[in-house]
PDB file of C-alpha atoms in Angstrom:
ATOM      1  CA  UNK V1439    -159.295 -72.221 -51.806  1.00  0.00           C
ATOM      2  CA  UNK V1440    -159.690 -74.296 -55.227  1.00  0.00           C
ATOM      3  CA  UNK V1441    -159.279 -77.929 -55.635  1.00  0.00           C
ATOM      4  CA  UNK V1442    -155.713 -78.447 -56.537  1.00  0.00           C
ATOM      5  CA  UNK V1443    -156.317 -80.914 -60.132  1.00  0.00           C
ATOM      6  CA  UNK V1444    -152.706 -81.982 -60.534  1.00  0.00           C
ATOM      7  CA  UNK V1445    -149.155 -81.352 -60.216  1.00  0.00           C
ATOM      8  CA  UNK V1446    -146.147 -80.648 -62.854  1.00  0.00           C
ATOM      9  CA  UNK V1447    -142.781 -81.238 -61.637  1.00  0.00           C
ATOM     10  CA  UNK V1448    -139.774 -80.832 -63.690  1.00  0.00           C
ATOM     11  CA  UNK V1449    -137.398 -83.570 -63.874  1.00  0.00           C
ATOM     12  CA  UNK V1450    -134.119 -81.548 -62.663  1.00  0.00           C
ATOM     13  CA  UNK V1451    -133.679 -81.147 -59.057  1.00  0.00           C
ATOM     14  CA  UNK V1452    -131.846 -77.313 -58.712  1.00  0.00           C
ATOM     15  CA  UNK V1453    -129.538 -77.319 -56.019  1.00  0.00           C
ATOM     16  CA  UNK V1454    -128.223 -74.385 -53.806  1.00  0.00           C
ATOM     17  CA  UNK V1455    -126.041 -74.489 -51.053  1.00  0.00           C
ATOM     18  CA  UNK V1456    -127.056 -77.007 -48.871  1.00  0.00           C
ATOM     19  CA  UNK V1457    -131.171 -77.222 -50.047  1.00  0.00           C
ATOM     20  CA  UNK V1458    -132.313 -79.638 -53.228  1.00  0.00           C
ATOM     21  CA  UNK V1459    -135.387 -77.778 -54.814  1.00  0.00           C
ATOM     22  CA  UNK V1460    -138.121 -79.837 -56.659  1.00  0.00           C
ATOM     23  CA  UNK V1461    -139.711 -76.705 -59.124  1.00  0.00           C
ATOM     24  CA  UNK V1462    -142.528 -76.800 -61.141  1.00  0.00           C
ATOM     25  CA  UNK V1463    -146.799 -75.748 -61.207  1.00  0.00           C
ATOM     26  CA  UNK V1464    -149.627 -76.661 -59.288  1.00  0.00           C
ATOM     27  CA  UNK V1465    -153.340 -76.762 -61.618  1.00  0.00           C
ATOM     28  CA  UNK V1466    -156.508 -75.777 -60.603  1.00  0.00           C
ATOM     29  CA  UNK V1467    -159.848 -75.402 -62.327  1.00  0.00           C
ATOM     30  CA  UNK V1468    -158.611 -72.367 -64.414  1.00  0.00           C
ATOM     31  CA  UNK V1469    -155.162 -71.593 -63.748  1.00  0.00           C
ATOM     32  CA  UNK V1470    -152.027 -72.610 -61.974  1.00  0.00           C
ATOM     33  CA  UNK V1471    -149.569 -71.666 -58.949  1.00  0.00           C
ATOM     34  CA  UNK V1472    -145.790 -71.851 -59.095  1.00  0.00           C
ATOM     35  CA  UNK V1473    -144.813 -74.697 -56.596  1.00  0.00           C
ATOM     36  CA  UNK V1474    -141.195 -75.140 -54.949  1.00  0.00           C
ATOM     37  CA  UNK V1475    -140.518 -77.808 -52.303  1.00  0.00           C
ATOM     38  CA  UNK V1476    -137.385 -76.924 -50.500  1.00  0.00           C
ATOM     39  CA  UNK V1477    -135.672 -80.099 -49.667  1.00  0.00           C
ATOM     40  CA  UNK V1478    -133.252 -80.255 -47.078  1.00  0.00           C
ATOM     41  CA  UNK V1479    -131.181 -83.253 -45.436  1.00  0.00           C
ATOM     42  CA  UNK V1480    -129.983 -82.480 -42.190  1.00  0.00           C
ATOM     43  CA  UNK V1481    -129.905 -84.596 -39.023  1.00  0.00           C
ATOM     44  CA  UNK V1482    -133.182 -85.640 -38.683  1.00  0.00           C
ATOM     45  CA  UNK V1483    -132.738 -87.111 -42.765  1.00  0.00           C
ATOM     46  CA  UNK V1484    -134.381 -85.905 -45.567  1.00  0.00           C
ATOM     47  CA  UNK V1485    -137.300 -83.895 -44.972  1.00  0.00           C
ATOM     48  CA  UNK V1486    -139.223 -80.873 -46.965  1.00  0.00           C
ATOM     49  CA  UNK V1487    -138.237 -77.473 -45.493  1.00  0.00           C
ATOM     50  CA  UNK V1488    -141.061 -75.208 -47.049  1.00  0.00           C
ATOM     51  CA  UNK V1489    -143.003 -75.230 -49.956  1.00  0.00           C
ATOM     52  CA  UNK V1490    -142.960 -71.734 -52.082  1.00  0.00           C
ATOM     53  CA  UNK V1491    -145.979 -71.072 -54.493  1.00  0.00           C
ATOM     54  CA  UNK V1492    -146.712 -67.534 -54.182  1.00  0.00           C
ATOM     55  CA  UNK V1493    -145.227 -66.169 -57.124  1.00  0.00           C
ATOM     56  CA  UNK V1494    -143.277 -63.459 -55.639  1.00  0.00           C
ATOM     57  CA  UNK V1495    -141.463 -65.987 -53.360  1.00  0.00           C
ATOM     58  CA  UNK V1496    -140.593 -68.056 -56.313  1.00  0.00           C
ATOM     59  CA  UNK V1497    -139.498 -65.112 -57.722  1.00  0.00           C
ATOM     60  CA  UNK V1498    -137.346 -64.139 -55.114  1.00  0.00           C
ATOM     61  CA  UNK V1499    -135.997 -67.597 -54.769  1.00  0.00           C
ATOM     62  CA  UNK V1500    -134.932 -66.708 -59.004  1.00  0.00           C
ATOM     63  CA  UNK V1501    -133.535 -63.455 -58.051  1.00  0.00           C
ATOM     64  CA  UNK V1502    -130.327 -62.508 -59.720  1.00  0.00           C
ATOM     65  CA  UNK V1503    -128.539 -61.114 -56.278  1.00  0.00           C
ATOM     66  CA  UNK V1504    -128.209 -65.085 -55.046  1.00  0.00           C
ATOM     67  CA  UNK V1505    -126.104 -67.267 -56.212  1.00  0.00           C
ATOM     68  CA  UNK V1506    -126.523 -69.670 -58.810  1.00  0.00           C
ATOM     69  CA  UNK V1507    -128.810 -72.685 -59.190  1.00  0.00           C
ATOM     70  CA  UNK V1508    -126.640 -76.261 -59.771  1.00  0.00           C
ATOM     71  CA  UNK V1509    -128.590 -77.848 -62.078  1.00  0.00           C
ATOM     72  CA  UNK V1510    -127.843 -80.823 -64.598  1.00  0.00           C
ATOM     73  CA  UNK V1511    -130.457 -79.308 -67.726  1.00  0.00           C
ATOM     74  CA  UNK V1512    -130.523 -81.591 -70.675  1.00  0.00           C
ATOM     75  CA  UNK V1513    -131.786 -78.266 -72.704  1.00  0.00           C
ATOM     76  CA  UNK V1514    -131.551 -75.012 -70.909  1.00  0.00           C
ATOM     77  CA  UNK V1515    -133.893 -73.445 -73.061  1.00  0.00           C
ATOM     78  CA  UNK V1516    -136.726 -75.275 -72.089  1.00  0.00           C
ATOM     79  CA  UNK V1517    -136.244 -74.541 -68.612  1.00  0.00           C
ATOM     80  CA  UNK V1518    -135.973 -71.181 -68.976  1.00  0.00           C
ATOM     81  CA  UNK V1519    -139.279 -71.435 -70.850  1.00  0.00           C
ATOM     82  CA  UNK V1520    -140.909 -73.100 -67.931  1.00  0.00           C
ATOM     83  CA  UNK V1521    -139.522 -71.010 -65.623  1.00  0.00           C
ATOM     84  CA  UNK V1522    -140.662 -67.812 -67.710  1.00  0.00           C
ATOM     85  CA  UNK V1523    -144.272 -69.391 -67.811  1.00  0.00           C
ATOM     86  CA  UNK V1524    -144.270 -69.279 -63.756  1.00  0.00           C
ATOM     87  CA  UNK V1525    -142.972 -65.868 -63.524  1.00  0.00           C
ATOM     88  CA  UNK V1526    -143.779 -63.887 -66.376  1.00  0.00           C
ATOM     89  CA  UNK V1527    -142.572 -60.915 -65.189  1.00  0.00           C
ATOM     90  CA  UNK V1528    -138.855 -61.938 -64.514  1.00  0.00           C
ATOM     91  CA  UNK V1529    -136.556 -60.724 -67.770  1.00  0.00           C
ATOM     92  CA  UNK V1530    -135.298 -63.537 -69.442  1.00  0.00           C
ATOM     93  CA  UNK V1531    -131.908 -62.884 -68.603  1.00  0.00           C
ATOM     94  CA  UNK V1532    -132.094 -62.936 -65.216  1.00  0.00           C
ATOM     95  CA  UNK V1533    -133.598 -66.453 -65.380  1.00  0.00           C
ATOM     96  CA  UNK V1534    -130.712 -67.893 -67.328  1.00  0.00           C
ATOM     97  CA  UNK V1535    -128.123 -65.688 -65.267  1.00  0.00           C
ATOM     98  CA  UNK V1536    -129.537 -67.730 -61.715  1.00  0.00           C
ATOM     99  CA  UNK V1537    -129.111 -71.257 -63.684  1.00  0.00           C
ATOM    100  CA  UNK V1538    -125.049 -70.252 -63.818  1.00  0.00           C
ATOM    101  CA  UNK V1539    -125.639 -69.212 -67.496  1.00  0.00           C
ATOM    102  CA  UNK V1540    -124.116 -66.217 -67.483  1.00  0.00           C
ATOM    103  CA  UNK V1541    -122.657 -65.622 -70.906  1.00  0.00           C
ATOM    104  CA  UNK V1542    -126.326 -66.264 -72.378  1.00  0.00           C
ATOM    105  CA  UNK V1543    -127.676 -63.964 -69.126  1.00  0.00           C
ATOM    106  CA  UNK V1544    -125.088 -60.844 -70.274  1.00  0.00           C
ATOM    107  CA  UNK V1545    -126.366 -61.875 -74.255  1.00  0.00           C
ATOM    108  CA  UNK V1546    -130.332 -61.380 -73.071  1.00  0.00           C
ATOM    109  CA  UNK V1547    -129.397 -58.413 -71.165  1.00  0.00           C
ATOM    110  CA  UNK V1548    -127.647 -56.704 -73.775  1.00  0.00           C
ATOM    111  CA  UNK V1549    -130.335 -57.151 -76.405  1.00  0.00           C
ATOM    112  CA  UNK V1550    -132.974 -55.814 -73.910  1.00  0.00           C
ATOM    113  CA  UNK V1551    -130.571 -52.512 -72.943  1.00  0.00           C
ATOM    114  CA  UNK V1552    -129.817 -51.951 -77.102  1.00  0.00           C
ATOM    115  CA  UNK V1553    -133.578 -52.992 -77.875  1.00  0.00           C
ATOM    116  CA  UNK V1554    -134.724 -50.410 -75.052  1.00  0.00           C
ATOM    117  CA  UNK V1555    -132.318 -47.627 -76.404  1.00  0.00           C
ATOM    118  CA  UNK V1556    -133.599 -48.581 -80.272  1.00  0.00           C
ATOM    119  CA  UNK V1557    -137.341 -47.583 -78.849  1.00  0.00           C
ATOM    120  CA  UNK V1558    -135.706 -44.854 -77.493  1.00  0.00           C
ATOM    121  CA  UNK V1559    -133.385 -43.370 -79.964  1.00  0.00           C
ATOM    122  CA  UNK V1560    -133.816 -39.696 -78.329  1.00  0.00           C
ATOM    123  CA  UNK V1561    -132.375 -40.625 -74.722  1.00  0.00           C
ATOM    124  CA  UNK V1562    -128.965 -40.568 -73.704  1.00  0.00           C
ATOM    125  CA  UNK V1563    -127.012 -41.864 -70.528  1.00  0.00           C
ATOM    126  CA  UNK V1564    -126.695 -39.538 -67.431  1.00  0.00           C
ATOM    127  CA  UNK V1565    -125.218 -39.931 -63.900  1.00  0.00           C
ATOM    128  CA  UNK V1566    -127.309 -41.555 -61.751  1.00  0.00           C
ATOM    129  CA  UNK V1567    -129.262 -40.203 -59.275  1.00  0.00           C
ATOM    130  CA  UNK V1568    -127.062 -39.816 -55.550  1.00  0.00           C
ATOM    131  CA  UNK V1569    -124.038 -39.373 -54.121  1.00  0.00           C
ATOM    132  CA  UNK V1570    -120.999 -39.734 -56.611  1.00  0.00           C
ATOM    133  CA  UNK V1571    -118.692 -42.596 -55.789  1.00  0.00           C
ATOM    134  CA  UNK V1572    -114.890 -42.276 -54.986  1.00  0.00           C
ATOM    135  CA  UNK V1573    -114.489 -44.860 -57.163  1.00  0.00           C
ATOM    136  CA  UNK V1574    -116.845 -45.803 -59.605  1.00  0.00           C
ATOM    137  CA  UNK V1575    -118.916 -43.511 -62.024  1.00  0.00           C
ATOM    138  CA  UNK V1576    -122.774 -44.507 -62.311  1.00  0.00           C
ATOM    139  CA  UNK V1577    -125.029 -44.203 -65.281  1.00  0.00           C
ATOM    140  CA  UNK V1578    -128.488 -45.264 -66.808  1.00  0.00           C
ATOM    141  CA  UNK V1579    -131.238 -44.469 -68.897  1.00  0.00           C
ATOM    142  CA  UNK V1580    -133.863 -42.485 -67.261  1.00  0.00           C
ATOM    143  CA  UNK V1581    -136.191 -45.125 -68.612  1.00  0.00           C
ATOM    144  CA  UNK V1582    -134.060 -48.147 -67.743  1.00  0.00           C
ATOM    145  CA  UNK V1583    -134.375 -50.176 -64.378  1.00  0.00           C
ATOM    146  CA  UNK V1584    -130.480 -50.667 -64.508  1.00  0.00           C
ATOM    147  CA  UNK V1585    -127.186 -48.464 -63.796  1.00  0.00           C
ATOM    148  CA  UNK V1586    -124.015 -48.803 -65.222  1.00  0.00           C
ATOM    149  CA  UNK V1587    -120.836 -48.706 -62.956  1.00  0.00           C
ATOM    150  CA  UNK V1588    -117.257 -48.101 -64.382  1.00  0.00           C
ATOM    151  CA  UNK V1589    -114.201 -47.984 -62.437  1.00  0.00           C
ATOM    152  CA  UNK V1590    -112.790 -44.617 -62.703  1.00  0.00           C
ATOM    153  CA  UNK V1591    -109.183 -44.053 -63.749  1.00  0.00           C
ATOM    154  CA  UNK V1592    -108.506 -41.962 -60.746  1.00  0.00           C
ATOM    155  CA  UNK V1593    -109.946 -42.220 -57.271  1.00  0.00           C
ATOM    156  CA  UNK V1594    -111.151 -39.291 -55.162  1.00  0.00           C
ATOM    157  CA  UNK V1595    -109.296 -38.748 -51.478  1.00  0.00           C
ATOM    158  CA  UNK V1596    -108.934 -40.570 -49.096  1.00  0.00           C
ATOM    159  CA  UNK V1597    -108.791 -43.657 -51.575  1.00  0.00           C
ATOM    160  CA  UNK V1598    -105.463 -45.127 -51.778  1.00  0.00           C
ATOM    161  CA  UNK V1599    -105.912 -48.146 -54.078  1.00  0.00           C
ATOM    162  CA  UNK V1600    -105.715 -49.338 -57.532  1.00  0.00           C
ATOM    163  CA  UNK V1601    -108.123 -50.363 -60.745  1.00  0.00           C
ATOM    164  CA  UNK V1602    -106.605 -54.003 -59.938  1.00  0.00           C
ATOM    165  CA  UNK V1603    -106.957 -53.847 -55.830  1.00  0.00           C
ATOM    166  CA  UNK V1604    -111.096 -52.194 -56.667  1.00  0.00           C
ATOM    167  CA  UNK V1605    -111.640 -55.309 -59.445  1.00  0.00           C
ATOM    168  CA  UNK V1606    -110.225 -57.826 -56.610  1.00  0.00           C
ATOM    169  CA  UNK V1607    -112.757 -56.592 -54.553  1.00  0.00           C
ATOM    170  CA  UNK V1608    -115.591 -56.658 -56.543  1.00  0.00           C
ATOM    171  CA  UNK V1609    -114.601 -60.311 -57.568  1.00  0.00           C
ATOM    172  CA  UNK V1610    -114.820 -61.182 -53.515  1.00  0.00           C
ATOM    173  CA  UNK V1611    -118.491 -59.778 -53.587  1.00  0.00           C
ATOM    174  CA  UNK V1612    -119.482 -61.674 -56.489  1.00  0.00           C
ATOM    175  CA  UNK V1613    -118.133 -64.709 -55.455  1.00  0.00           C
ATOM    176  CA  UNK V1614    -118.617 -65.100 -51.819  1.00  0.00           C
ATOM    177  CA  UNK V1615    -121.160 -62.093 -50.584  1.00  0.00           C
ATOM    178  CA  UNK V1616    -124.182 -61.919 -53.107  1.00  0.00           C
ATOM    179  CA  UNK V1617    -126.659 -60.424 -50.721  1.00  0.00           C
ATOM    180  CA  UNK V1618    -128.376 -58.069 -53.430  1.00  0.00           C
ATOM    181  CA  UNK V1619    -125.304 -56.275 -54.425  1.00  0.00           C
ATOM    182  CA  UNK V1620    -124.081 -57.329 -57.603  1.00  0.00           C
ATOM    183  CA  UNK V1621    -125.460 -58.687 -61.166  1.00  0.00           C
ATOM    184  CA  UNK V1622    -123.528 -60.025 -63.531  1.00  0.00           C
ATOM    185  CA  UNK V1623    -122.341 -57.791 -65.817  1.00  0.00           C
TER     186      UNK V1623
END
């Protein structure tokens, strides 16, 4: 263990369903720690549920497949700065995606895909590996850690639905069941 030689907090408290989280770094001689105190207030008052500062926890806590951090950010950039100087290996969009900036998330996201397939001029999409779908067709970049789903305009037997009944359900994941399932895209 190393002597802990101060603590950074940001100012913004991120909230998610019913937890408050206080994010920022923990110092040390040479280097620093991500640190998280989960807040929650539940019967017995306020209280401090866990404190997070492994970086993969953190990370996970950042993942894309929950939902999205309430936050009131005077700059967002500078959070996402932060944020990207606690978990370096996060993409960028993903980090503004889980602080409800989605518009900027899809914008980082499509520069990385387009820079990725500028580096890589040769390569061209194919299905991904797996079953086919009934109703979606998948595709990526061998090279790429992310498919590509499209809604097919016909559906395979025994599916009886249509482009508008498949979007409606998608829309029900996104918004109420985002267990790993779904990035915004």
């Amino acid at each position: 263990a190393h002597p802990v030689r101060g603590i950074e907090l940001l100012d913004t408290v991120f909230y998610r369903e019913r937890r408050a989280y206080l994010v920022g770094r923990v110092f040390g001689e040479h280097r620093f720690s991500p640190c998280v105190i989960v807040l929650v207030n539940d019967g017995q008052g306020l209280r401090a549920d866990a404190v997070l500062t492994r970086r993969r926890d953190v990370a996970h806590l950042f993942g894309v497949s929950r939902s999205y951090f309430q936050a009131n950010l005077g700059t967002v950039g500078d959070a996402v700065v932060f944020l990207r100087s606690l978990l370096p290996g996060k993409p960028i969009d993903e980090i503004y995606t889980v602080l409800g900036r989605a518009k900027q998330g899809k914008t980082e996201r499509y520069r990385a895909f387009f820079g990725h397939f500028l580096d890589h001029p040769q390569e061209q999409l194919v299905h991904a590996e797996g079953t086919p779908g009934m109703v979606m067709a998948v595709f990526t970049l061998p090279s790429y850690p992310l498919v590509f789903k499209l809604i097919r305009d016909r559906f395979a037997w025994p599916k009886a639905m249509s482009r508008q009944q498949v979007e409606e359900k998608y829309a029900l994941v996104f918004n109420l069941d985002r267990v790993g399932r779904l990035l915004d895209a």
